[in-house]
Amino acid sequence: MPPQAARSNRARAWATRAPLLPALVFLVAVTQLPFVATLVISLFDWNSLDPEDRAFTGLSNYASVFTDPALRESVLTTVLLTASVVVASVVLGLVLALLLDRAFLGRGLVRTLLITPFLLVPVSAALLWKHALYNPEYGLFNGALSWAAGLLGIDSPAQPDWISEMPLLAVEAALVWQWTPFMMLILLAGLQSRPAEMMEAARLDGAGNWQMFRYLTLPHLRRYLELGILLGSVYIVQNFDAVFTITSGGLGTANLPYTVYQTFYQAHEYGLASAAGVVVVIGTIVVATFALRVVSSLFREEATRA
Amino acid sequence: MTTAAHPTRHQLPPAARKAKRRSAALGLLAWAAGISFCLPALWMLLTSFHSEADAATNPPSLAASLTLDGYREFFGGGGGPTPWPPLINSLSASVFSTVLVLVLALPAAYALSIRRVRKWTDVMFFFLSTKMLPVVAGLLPVYLFAKNTGMLDNVWLLVLLYTSMNLPIAVWMMQSFLSDVPVSIIEAAQVDGARLPTVLARVVAPVAGPGIAATALICFIFSWNELLFARVLTGVVAQTAPVYLTGFVTSQGLFLAQLCAASVVVSLPVLAAGYAAQDKLVQGLSLGAVK
């Protein structure tokens, strides 16, 4: 190739790539560089209240993360919280999506009602659950209990203090309420992309409702279920708002993001907090690797279709 | 005799009648599910219009008279602090970061969908992978950087961070919306001598415009909702609405009606944006993977 043509080729390739550069440079600077700094800080013993004593300690912060009972507990809490919220909201979301996948009067309105929990500002939702629903004295739950007891003629009904009696469940219930609509929306999109002819054919062949669901709908939904589970995990592993608002991480509800926040913002243990942060990243990478694989399989189909 | 062959509306065969009843029952069930899911939010709305005394009764008083006192108090009617500075901070952080996201993401999405740079899927996955990096992992260095450069408690720092938070989602969404524009039409326009601005305005914008608008709304929602960065990096001056909400309870004791009014006000912009972007919302949140 004559040098001139090669140069103009290169120029054209750059002209194609150039529009990508601002976004790429910005993202590397604002997200990747801080993480590298976190990696470096995690190798130091560094308490900001005692900055003179900053010293390189290698991996000992990581050893502390895994041996400190409080931190270990928050790893366990994170796993429990994420898994239970994701599973419960996927199951509920599937039921709701199946209900909404059929024509009935006011379907659009019901869909709007159902996605409302997802559209409340997370802090508002958490405050709503903590004060307007769970409050032992005038929360809606205990109010409804005493109203129902009144109907039955019971004078002093049980008035549980929901948050202190079942703290983790209280946080999980609020999160399930917020995330179920998200799962429903994804699964509804999946249901509505089922090939109509195939459903028709199965119906004509005499397949019952359950058979259609088991052998056609569920396999078709598999990728949407995976997508919902994995994206839900990636978002919920990082949850901070609900834990911070409802229990302030007390009573065994501190998950890793809350613990990292507390370790550096309140305990000023910079090195330890960074190590815990890196552990969160490793955990997320494990989940995200699966997530990326699922998304990429959906994406590849689209790419070949285009 | 002929009813089975020509079923009228009133004389359906038993199987069809059964199916119709079942379908009506499932419709009712869907309504019940929708209402019970929305109930806590409706309860918050109702409580926000009650007086403090009526809000704190057990069992709840449904017949209590309605008042705007909760809202009046929240907006500083009782001589308390007004929520305007945090609301304005949230608005500016969300709007400016959304604009910045669009400025950065549109060219990138254009290159990825219409021009199709080589290895474009790799680039797409790089964008996505940054979204999988938990925010807590970069928070401390950002805090130290802000502290050393005097940028703590500054809305512009939030604008930068929210932009990085939303940029990957925006690139993914817009890539999928711009891919809907048929390349053949673009090429035809170019053959006819149309230049890039004309092509963008006449061909790309009409097809991809609604999707781009939905992307902007979703970025706005995420920025408006954000708590962790705002909580750590702002103090008095740049405090955002969610941070104000969390502090609102402890600083003034608990006034339930007022708290509900506050939650309603802070959620309103998101509810409006979310209902508007309803159809595209799921596509955005699943990073464009579900159409």
Coordinates of C-alpha atoms in Angstrom, one line a residue:
Chain A
M1 CA 0.0 0.0 0.0
P2 CA 1.5 3.4 -0.9
P3 CA 2.3 5.4 2.3
Q4 CA -0.3 8.1 1.4
A5 CA -3.2 5.6 1.3
A6 CA -2.0 4.0 4.5
R7 CA -1.9 7.4 6.2
S8 CA -5.4 8.3 5.0
N9 CA -6.6 4.8 6.2
R10 CA -5.2 5.5 9.6
A11 CA -6.7 8.9 9.7
R12 CA -10.1 7.4 8.8
A13 CA -9.8 4.8 11.6
W14 CA -9.0 7.6 14.0
A15 CA -11.9 9.7 12.8
T16 CA -14.1 6.7 13.5
R17 CA -12.7 6.1 16.9
A18 CA -12.4 9.7 18.0
P19 CA -16.0 10.2 19.2
L20 CA -15.4 7.4 21.7
L21 CA -12.4 9.0 23.3
P22 CA -14.0 11.6 25.6
A23 CA -16.3 9.1 27.2
L24 CA -13.5 6.5 27.6
V25 CA -11.0 9.0 29.1
F26 CA -13.6 10.4 31.4
L27 CA -14.5 7.0 32.7
V28 CA -11.0 5.8 33.2
A29 CA -10.1 9.0 35.1
V30 CA -13.2 9.0 37.4
T31 CA -13.7 5.3 38.1
Q32 CA -10.5 3.3 37.4
L33 CA -7.9 5.7 38.9
P34 CA -9.7 5.9 42.3
F35 CA -9.9 2.1 42.4
V36 CA -6.1 1.9 41.8
A37 CA -5.7 4.3 44.7
T38 CA -7.9 2.2 46.9
L39 CA -5.7 -0.8 46.1
V40 CA -2.6 1.1 47.1
I41 CA -4.2 2.5 50.3
S42 CA -5.4 -1.0 51.3
L43 CA -1.7 -2.0 51.7
F44 CA -1.1 0.6 54.4
D45 CA -1.9 0.8 58.0
W46 CA -3.5 4.2 58.0
N47 CA -5.8 5.8 60.5
S48 CA -6.7 9.3 59.6
L49 CA -6.8 10.3 63.3
D50 CA -3.2 9.2 63.6
P51 CA -1.7 10.2 60.2
E52 CA 1.9 10.2 61.5
D53 CA 1.7 6.4 62.0
R54 CA 1.0 5.6 58.4
A55 CA 3.0 2.5 57.4
F56 CA 3.2 -0.1 54.7
T57 CA 1.8 -3.4 56.0
G58 CA 1.4 -5.5 52.9
L59 CA -1.6 -7.7 53.0
S60 CA -2.3 -7.6 56.8
N61 CA -5.4 -5.4 56.3
Y62 CA -6.8 -8.3 54.2
A63 CA -6.0 -10.7 56.9
S64 CA -8.0 -8.5 59.3
V65 CA -10.9 -8.3 57.0
F66 CA -11.2 -12.1 57.0
T67 CA -10.4 -12.6 60.7
D68 CA -12.3 -9.7 62.2
P69 CA -15.6 -11.2 63.4
A70 CA -17.6 -8.0 62.6
L71 CA -16.3 -7.8 59.1
R72 CA -16.8 -11.6 58.5
E73 CA -20.3 -11.2 59.7
S74 CA -20.9 -8.4 57.3
V75 CA -19.7 -10.6 54.5
L76 CA -22.2 -13.2 55.5
T77 CA -25.0 -10.5 55.9
T78 CA -24.2 -9.2 52.4
V79 CA -24.6 -12.7 50.9
L80 CA -27.8 -13.4 52.9
L81 CA -29.4 -10.1 52.1
T82 CA -28.6 -10.2 48.5
A83 CA -29.6 -13.8 47.9
S84 CA -32.9 -13.6 49.8
V85 CA -33.9 -10.3 48.2
V86 CA -33.1 -11.4 44.7
V87 CA -34.8 -14.8 45.0
A88 CA -37.9 -13.4 46.7
S89 CA -38.3 -10.5 44.2
V90 CA -37.7 -12.7 41.2
V91 CA -40.4 -15.2 42.3
L92 CA -42.9 -12.5 43.2
G93 CA -42.0 -10.6 40.0
L94 CA -42.6 -13.7 37.9
V95 CA -46.1 -14.2 39.4
L96 CA -46.9 -10.6 38.8
A97 CA -45.6 -10.7 35.3
L98 CA -47.7 -13.7 34.5
L99 CA -50.8 -11.9 35.9
L100 CA -50.0 -8.8 33.8
D101 CA -49.3 -10.8 30.6
R102 CA -53.0 -11.2 29.9
A103 CA -55.6 -8.7 28.7
F104 CA -57.9 -7.3 31.4
L105 CA -59.6 -4.1 32.2
G106 CA -57.2 -1.4 33.4
R107 CA -54.0 -3.4 32.8
G108 CA -52.0 -0.2 32.1
L109 CA -53.2 1.3 35.4
V110 CA -52.3 -1.8 37.4
R111 CA -48.8 -1.8 35.8
T112 CA -48.4 1.8 36.8
L113 CA -49.5 1.0 40.4
L114 CA -47.0 -2.0 40.5
I115 CA -44.0 0.0 39.4
T116 CA -44.6 2.8 41.9
P117 CA -42.5 1.2 44.7
F118 CA -39.5 1.1 42.3
L119 CA -39.9 4.8 41.5
L120 CA -39.8 6.1 45.0
V121 CA -36.5 7.6 46.0
P122 CA -34.8 4.8 47.9
V123 CA -34.3 6.9 51.0
S124 CA -38.0 7.9 50.9
A125 CA -39.0 4.2 50.6
A126 CA -36.7 3.2 53.5
L127 CA -38.0 6.0 55.7
L128 CA -41.6 5.0 54.8
W129 CA -41.0 1.5 55.9
K130 CA -39.1 2.5 59.0
H131 CA -41.5 5.1 60.3
A132 CA -44.9 4.8 58.7
L133 CA -45.1 1.0 58.5
Y134 CA -42.8 -0.6 61.1
N135 CA -43.1 1.9 63.9
P136 CA -44.4 -0.1 66.9
E137 CA -46.7 2.6 68.2
Y138 CA -48.3 4.1 65.2
G139 CA -47.0 2.2 62.2
L140 CA -49.5 0.8 59.7
F141 CA -48.6 -2.8 60.4
N142 CA -49.4 -2.6 64.1
G143 CA -52.3 -0.3 63.4
A144 CA -53.8 -2.9 61.1
L145 CA -53.1 -5.6 63.8
S146 CA -55.0 -3.6 66.4
W147 CA -57.8 -2.8 64.0
A148 CA -58.2 -6.5 63.1
A149 CA -58.0 -7.4 66.8
G150 CA -60.7 -4.8 67.5
L151 CA -63.0 -6.5 65.0
L152 CA -62.4 -9.8 66.8
G153 CA -62.9 -8.3 70.2
I154 CA -59.4 -8.7 71.4
D155 CA -58.3 -5.8 73.8
S156 CA -54.6 -5.9 73.8
P157 CA -53.3 -7.4 70.5
A158 CA -49.7 -8.2 70.0
Q159 CA -47.7 -5.1 68.9
P160 CA -44.3 -6.4 67.7
D161 CA -41.4 -4.0 67.4
W162 CA -40.6 -5.2 63.8
I163 CA -37.2 -3.7 63.4
S164 CA -35.7 -4.8 66.6
E165 CA -37.3 -8.2 66.6
M166 CA -36.5 -9.1 63.0
P167 CA -34.0 -6.5 61.8
L168 CA -32.6 -8.3 58.7
L169 CA -36.1 -9.4 57.6
A170 CA -37.3 -5.8 58.0
V171 CA -34.6 -4.6 55.7
E172 CA -35.2 -7.4 53.3
A173 CA -38.9 -6.9 53.1
A174 CA -38.5 -3.2 52.2
L175 CA -35.9 -4.1 49.5
V176 CA -38.1 -6.9 48.1
W177 CA -40.9 -4.4 47.8
Q178 CA -38.7 -2.0 45.9
W179 CA -37.1 -4.6 43.6
T180 CA -40.0 -6.8 42.7
P181 CA -41.3 -4.3 40.1
F182 CA -37.9 -4.3 38.4
M183 CA -38.0 -8.1 38.1
M184 CA -41.6 -7.9 36.9
L185 CA -40.7 -5.4 34.2
I186 CA -37.8 -7.6 32.8
L187 CA -39.9 -10.8 33.0
L188 CA -42.9 -9.1 31.4
A189 CA -40.6 -8.0 28.5
G190 CA -39.6 -11.7 28.2
L191 CA -43.2 -12.9 28.2
Q192 CA -44.2 -10.5 25.6
S193 CA -41.3 -11.6 23.3
R194 CA -42.6 -15.2 23.2
P195 CA -43.2 -16.2 19.6
A196 CA -47.0 -16.2 19.2
E197 CA -47.1 -18.8 16.5
M198 CA -45.3 -21.3 18.7
M199 CA -47.7 -20.8 21.6
E200 CA -50.7 -21.1 19.2
A201 CA -49.3 -24.3 17.7
A202 CA -48.8 -25.8 21.2
R203 CA -52.3 -24.8 22.1
L204 CA -53.7 -26.4 19.0
D205 CA -51.8 -29.6 19.8
G206 CA -53.7 -29.7 23.1
A207 CA -51.1 -28.5 25.5
G208 CA -52.5 -27.5 28.9
N209 CA -51.6 -24.3 30.7
W210 CA -49.1 -25.9 33.0
Q211 CA -47.4 -27.8 30.1
M212 CA -47.2 -24.6 28.1
F213 CA -45.6 -22.8 31.0
R214 CA -43.2 -25.6 31.9
Y215 CA -42.0 -26.5 28.4
L216 CA -42.4 -23.2 26.4
T217 CA -42.6 -20.2 28.7
L218 CA -40.0 -21.2 31.3
P219 CA -37.3 -22.1 28.8
H220 CA -38.0 -18.9 26.9
L221 CA -37.8 -16.9 30.1
R222 CA -34.6 -18.5 31.2
R223 CA -32.3 -15.8 29.9
Y224 CA -34.6 -13.1 31.2
L225 CA -34.6 -14.8 34.6
E226 CA -30.8 -15.0 34.6
L227 CA -30.6 -11.3 33.5
G228 CA -32.9 -10.2 36.3
I229 CA -31.1 -12.3 38.9
L230 CA -27.6 -11.1 37.9
L231 CA -28.5 -7.4 37.5
G232 CA -30.5 -7.5 40.7
S233 CA -27.5 -9.1 42.5
V234 CA -25.1 -6.4 41.1
Y235 CA -27.4 -3.6 42.3
I236 CA -28.4 -5.1 45.6
V237 CA -24.9 -6.2 46.7
Q238 CA -24.1 -2.5 46.6
N239 CA -27.2 -1.4 48.6
F240 CA -26.5 1.3 51.1
D241 CA -29.6 3.3 51.4
A242 CA -31.9 0.8 53.1
V243 CA -29.4 -0.5 55.6
F244 CA -28.3 3.0 56.4
T245 CA -31.8 4.3 56.9
I246 CA -33.7 1.5 58.5
T247 CA -31.2 0.1 61.0
S248 CA -28.0 2.2 60.6
G249 CA -26.3 -1.1 60.2
G250 CA -27.2 -2.2 63.7
L251 CA -28.6 -5.6 64.9
G252 CA -26.5 -7.6 62.5
T253 CA -27.7 -5.9 59.3
A254 CA -24.5 -4.2 58.3
N255 CA -23.6 -5.3 54.8
L256 CA -20.2 -4.7 53.2
P257 CA -21.0 -1.3 51.6
Y258 CA -22.3 0.0 54.9
T259 CA -19.3 -1.5 56.8
V260 CA -16.8 0.1 54.3
Y261 CA -18.6 3.4 54.8
Q262 CA -18.5 3.1 58.6
T263 CA -14.9 1.9 58.7
F264 CA -13.6 4.9 56.9
Y265 CA -16.2 7.6 57.6
Q266 CA -16.7 6.9 61.3
A267 CA -13.7 4.8 62.4
H268 CA -11.3 6.6 60.1
E269 CA -9.5 3.3 59.4
Y270 CA -8.5 4.1 55.8
G271 CA -6.3 1.1 55.1
L272 CA -8.8 -1.4 56.5
A273 CA -11.8 0.2 54.7
S274 CA -9.9 0.1 51.5
A275 CA -9.1 -3.6 51.9
A276 CA -12.8 -4.3 52.7
G277 CA -13.7 -2.2 49.6
V278 CA -11.4 -4.4 47.5
V279 CA -13.1 -7.5 48.9
V280 CA -16.5 -6.1 47.8
V281 CA -15.0 -5.6 44.3
I282 CA -13.7 -9.1 44.1
G283 CA -17.1 -10.4 45.2
T284 CA -18.9 -8.3 42.6
I285 CA -16.4 -9.4 39.9
V286 CA -17.4 -13.0 40.6
V287 CA -21.1 -12.1 40.2
A288 CA -20.4 -9.8 37.4
T289 CA -18.5 -12.3 35.4
F290 CA -21.6 -14.4 35.2
A291 CA -23.7 -11.3 34.6
L292 CA -21.4 -10.3 31.7
R293 CA -21.7 -13.7 30.2
V294 CA -25.5 -13.6 30.2
V295 CA -25.7 -10.1 28.9
S296 CA -23.2 -10.9 26.2
S297 CA -25.2 -13.9 25.1
L298 CA -28.3 -11.7 24.7
F299 CA -26.2 -9.1 23.0
R300 CA -24.6 -11.4 20.6
E301 CA -28.0 -12.5 19.3
E302 CA -28.8 -8.9 18.8
A303 CA -25.5 -8.2 17.0
T304 CA -26.1 -11.1 14.6
R305 CA -29.6 -10.0 14.0
A306 CA -28.6 -6.4 13.1
Chain B
M1 CA -79.9 -26.9 19.2
T2 CA -78.0 -24.3 17.2
T3 CA -76.4 -22.7 20.3
A4 CA -73.3 -24.8 20.2
A5 CA -72.7 -23.9 16.5
H6 CA -73.5 -20.2 16.9
P7 CA -72.8 -19.3 20.5
T8 CA -74.3 -15.9 21.4
R9 CA -72.9 -13.7 24.1
H10 CA -75.3 -15.1 26.7
Q11 CA -75.1 -18.7 25.7
L12 CA -71.4 -19.6 25.6
P13 CA -70.5 -23.3 25.8
P14 CA -69.5 -24.3 29.3
A15 CA -65.8 -24.5 28.6
A16 CA -65.7 -21.0 27.3
R17 CA -67.8 -19.7 30.2
K18 CA -65.4 -21.3 32.6
A19 CA -62.4 -19.7 30.8
K20 CA -64.1 -16.3 30.9
R21 CA -64.8 -16.6 34.6
R22 CA -61.2 -17.7 35.2
S23 CA -59.9 -14.8 33.2
A24 CA -62.1 -12.3 35.2
A25 CA -60.8 -13.8 38.4
L26 CA -57.2 -13.4 37.3
G27 CA -57.9 -9.8 36.3
L28 CA -59.2 -9.2 39.8
L29 CA -56.2 -10.9 41.3
A30 CA -53.9 -8.6 39.3
W31 CA -55.8 -5.6 40.5
A32 CA -55.5 -6.8 44.1
A33 CA -51.8 -7.3 43.7
G34 CA -51.4 -3.8 42.1
I35 CA -53.3 -2.1 44.9
S36 CA -51.5 -4.0 47.7
F37 CA -48.1 -3.2 46.2
C38 CA -49.0 0.4 45.9
L39 CA -50.6 0.5 49.3
P40 CA -47.6 1.6 51.4
A41 CA -47.0 4.4 48.9
L42 CA -50.6 5.4 49.0
W43 CA -50.5 5.3 52.8
M44 CA -47.5 7.7 52.7
L45 CA -49.5 10.0 50.5
L46 CA -52.6 9.9 52.7
T47 CA -50.5 10.4 55.9
S48 CA -48.8 13.4 54.4
F49 CA -52.2 15.1 54.3
H50 CA -53.0 14.3 57.9
S51 CA -52.3 16.4 61.0
E52 CA -49.5 15.1 63.2
A53 CA -52.1 14.0 65.8
D54 CA -54.1 12.0 63.3
A55 CA -51.0 10.6 61.7
A56 CA -49.8 9.0 64.9
T57 CA -53.0 7.2 65.9
N58 CA -53.3 3.4 66.4
P59 CA -55.4 2.0 64.9
P60 CA -55.1 4.3 61.9
S61 CA -57.8 6.9 61.3
L62 CA -59.0 6.7 57.8
A63 CA -61.7 9.3 58.3
A64 CA -59.4 12.0 59.7
S65 CA -59.7 15.4 58.0
L66 CA -57.1 16.3 55.4
T67 CA -54.7 19.3 55.8
L68 CA -51.7 20.8 54.1
D69 CA -49.9 21.4 57.4
G70 CA -47.4 18.6 56.8
Y71 CA -46.3 20.3 53.5
R72 CA -46.5 23.8 55.0
E73 CA -44.2 22.7 57.8
F74 CA -41.8 20.9 55.5
F75 CA -41.4 24.0 53.4
G76 CA -40.5 26.0 56.5
G77 CA -43.9 27.3 57.3
G78 CA -43.3 26.8 61.0
G79 CA -40.1 28.8 61.0
G80 CA -37.9 25.7 60.6
P81 CA -35.2 25.3 57.9
T82 CA -36.5 25.3 54.3
P83 CA -35.7 22.4 52.0
W84 CA -35.0 24.7 49.0
P85 CA -31.2 24.6 49.1
P86 CA -31.1 20.7 49.1
L87 CA -33.8 20.5 46.5
I88 CA -31.9 23.0 44.3
N89 CA -28.6 21.1 44.9
S90 CA -30.3 17.8 43.8
L91 CA -31.8 19.5 40.8
S92 CA -28.5 21.0 39.7
A93 CA -26.4 17.9 40.3
S94 CA -28.9 15.8 38.4
V95 CA -29.5 18.2 35.5
F96 CA -25.9 19.1 34.9
S97 CA -24.7 15.5 35.1
T98 CA -27.4 14.4 32.8
V99 CA -26.4 17.0 30.2
L100 CA -22.7 16.0 30.6
V101 CA -23.6 12.4 30.2
L102 CA -25.5 13.1 27.0
V103 CA -22.6 15.2 25.6
L104 CA -20.1 12.3 26.3
A105 CA -22.4 9.4 25.5
L106 CA -24.0 10.5 22.2
P107 CA -20.8 10.6 20.2
A108 CA -19.6 7.3 21.7
A109 CA -22.9 5.6 21.0
Y110 CA -22.8 7.0 17.5
A111 CA -19.4 5.5 16.9
L112 CA -20.5 2.2 18.4
S113 CA -23.8 1.8 16.5
I114 CA -23.7 3.7 13.2
R115 CA -20.0 3.8 12.4
R116 CA -19.3 0.5 14.0
V117 CA -15.7 0.9 15.1
R118 CA -13.7 -2.3 15.0
K119 CA -14.0 -4.5 18.1
W120 CA -17.0 -2.5 19.2
T121 CA -18.3 -5.2 21.4
D122 CA -15.1 -5.1 23.5
V123 CA -15.6 -1.4 24.0
M124 CA -19.2 -1.9 25.0
F125 CA -18.1 -4.4 27.6
F126 CA -15.5 -2.1 28.9
F127 CA -18.2 0.5 29.6
L128 CA -20.4 -2.1 31.2
S129 CA -17.6 -3.4 33.4
T130 CA -17.1 0.0 35.0
K131 CA -20.7 -0.1 36.1
M132 CA -20.0 -3.4 37.9
L133 CA -17.3 -1.7 40.0
P134 CA -19.0 -1.0 43.4
V135 CA -18.9 2.7 44.3
V136 CA -17.6 2.0 47.8
A137 CA -14.4 0.8 46.2
G138 CA -13.4 4.2 44.9
L139 CA -15.1 6.4 47.5
L140 CA -12.2 6.9 49.9
P141 CA -9.7 8.1 47.3
V142 CA -12.3 10.5 45.9
Y143 CA -12.9 11.8 49.4
L144 CA -9.2 12.3 50.0
F145 CA -8.8 14.0 46.6
A146 CA -11.8 16.3 47.3
K147 CA -10.5 17.1 50.7
N148 CA -7.0 18.0 49.5
T149 CA -8.3 20.1 46.6
G150 CA -11.0 21.9 48.6
M151 CA -13.8 20.3 46.5
L152 CA -15.6 18.8 49.5
D153 CA -19.2 20.0 49.9
N154 CA -19.3 21.1 46.2
V155 CA -22.1 20.3 43.8
W156 CA -19.7 20.1 40.9
L157 CA -17.9 17.2 42.4
L158 CA -21.2 15.3 42.6
V159 CA -21.9 16.3 38.9
L160 CA -18.6 14.6 37.9
L161 CA -19.3 11.5 40.0
Y162 CA -22.9 11.1 38.8
T163 CA -21.7 11.5 35.3
S164 CA -19.3 8.6 35.7
M165 CA -22.0 6.6 37.4
N166 CA -24.5 7.0 34.5
L167 CA -22.2 7.2 31.5
P168 CA -22.0 3.4 31.0
I169 CA -25.7 2.9 31.2
A170 CA -26.3 5.8 28.8
V171 CA -23.8 4.5 26.3
W172 CA -25.5 1.1 26.3
M173 CA -29.0 2.4 26.1
M174 CA -28.2 4.9 23.3
Q175 CA -26.2 2.3 21.4
S176 CA -29.3 0.1 21.3
F177 CA -31.6 3.0 20.3
L178 CA -29.2 4.3 17.6
S179 CA -28.9 0.8 16.2
D180 CA -32.6 1.0 15.4
V181 CA -31.7 3.7 12.8
P182 CA -31.4 1.9 9.4
V183 CA -27.9 2.5 8.1
S184 CA -29.2 2.3 4.5
I185 CA -31.3 5.5 5.1
I186 CA -28.2 7.3 6.4
E187 CA -26.2 6.2 3.4
A188 CA -28.9 7.3 1.0
A189 CA -29.1 10.7 2.7
Q190 CA -25.3 11.0 2.4
V191 CA -25.4 10.0 -1.3
D192 CA -28.0 12.8 -1.8
G193 CA -25.4 15.2 -0.4
A194 CA -26.7 15.6 3.2
R195 CA -24.0 16.6 5.7
L196 CA -23.6 15.1 9.2
P197 CA -25.7 17.7 11.0
T198 CA -28.5 17.3 8.5
V199 CA -28.4 13.5 8.7
L200 CA -28.5 13.7 12.5
A201 CA -31.4 16.1 12.6
R202 CA -33.5 14.6 9.8
V203 CA -32.7 10.9 10.0
V204 CA -31.2 9.9 13.4
A205 CA -33.1 12.2 15.7
P206 CA -36.7 11.2 14.7
V207 CA -35.9 7.5 15.1
A208 CA -33.7 7.6 18.2
G209 CA -35.1 10.7 19.8
P210 CA -37.6 9.2 22.2
G211 CA -35.0 6.6 23.3
I212 CA -32.5 9.4 23.9
A213 CA -35.0 11.3 26.0
A214 CA -35.8 8.2 28.1
T215 CA -32.0 7.8 28.6
A216 CA -31.8 11.3 29.9
L217 CA -34.8 10.7 32.3
I218 CA -33.2 7.6 33.7
C219 CA -29.8 9.3 34.3
F220 CA -31.8 12.1 36.0
I221 CA -33.5 9.5 38.3
F222 CA -30.3 7.8 39.3
S223 CA -28.6 11.1 40.1
W224 CA -31.5 12.4 42.1
N225 CA -31.7 9.1 44.1
E226 CA -28.0 8.8 45.0
L227 CA -27.2 8.8 48.7
L228 CA -23.8 7.4 49.4
F229 CA -21.6 9.9 47.5
A230 CA -23.7 12.8 48.6
R231 CA -23.7 11.7 52.2
V232 CA -19.9 11.3 52.3
L233 CA -18.8 14.2 50.1
T234 CA -21.3 17.0 51.0
G235 CA -21.9 18.8 54.2
V236 CA -24.0 21.9 54.6
V237 CA -23.7 23.8 51.4
A238 CA -24.0 21.1 48.7
Q239 CA -26.3 18.7 50.7
T240 CA -28.8 17.0 48.4
A241 CA -32.4 16.1 49.0
P242 CA -31.9 12.5 50.0
V243 CA -29.2 13.5 52.5
Y244 CA -31.6 16.2 53.8
L245 CA -34.3 13.6 54.2
T246 CA -32.1 11.3 56.3
G247 CA -31.0 14.2 58.5
F248 CA -34.5 15.6 58.7
V249 CA -35.7 12.8 61.1
T250 CA -33.0 13.0 63.7
S251 CA -32.6 16.8 63.8
Q252 CA -36.3 17.6 64.5
G253 CA -37.6 14.5 66.2
L254 CA -40.2 12.6 64.4
F255 CA -43.1 14.3 62.8
L256 CA -44.7 11.6 60.7
A257 CA -47.1 13.7 58.6
Q258 CA -44.2 16.1 57.8
L259 CA -41.8 13.2 57.0
C260 CA -44.4 11.7 54.6
A261 CA -44.9 15.1 53.0
A262 CA -41.1 15.4 52.6
S263 CA -40.8 12.0 51.1
V264 CA -43.6 12.7 48.7
V265 CA -42.1 16.0 47.6
V266 CA -38.6 14.5 47.1
S267 CA -40.0 11.5 45.2
L268 CA -42.3 13.5 42.9
P269 CA -39.7 14.4 40.2
V270 CA -38.6 10.7 40.0
L271 CA -42.2 9.5 39.9
A272 CA -42.9 11.9 37.1
A273 CA -39.8 11.0 35.1
G274 CA -40.3 7.3 35.8
Y275 CA -43.9 7.2 34.6
A276 CA -42.9 9.1 31.5
A277 CA -40.1 6.7 30.7
Q278 CA -42.0 3.6 31.8
D279 CA -41.6 1.7 28.5
K280 CA -37.9 2.4 28.1
L281 CA -37.2 2.1 31.8
V282 CA -36.6 -1.6 31.8
Q283 CA -34.4 -1.5 28.8
G284 CA -32.3 1.2 30.5
L285 CA -32.0 -0.7 33.7
S286 CA -31.1 -3.9 32.1
L287 CA -28.4 -2.0 30.2
G288 CA -30.2 -2.3 26.8
A289 CA -30.1 -6.1 26.9
V290 CA -33.9 -6.4 26.9
K291 CA -35.9 -4.9 24.1

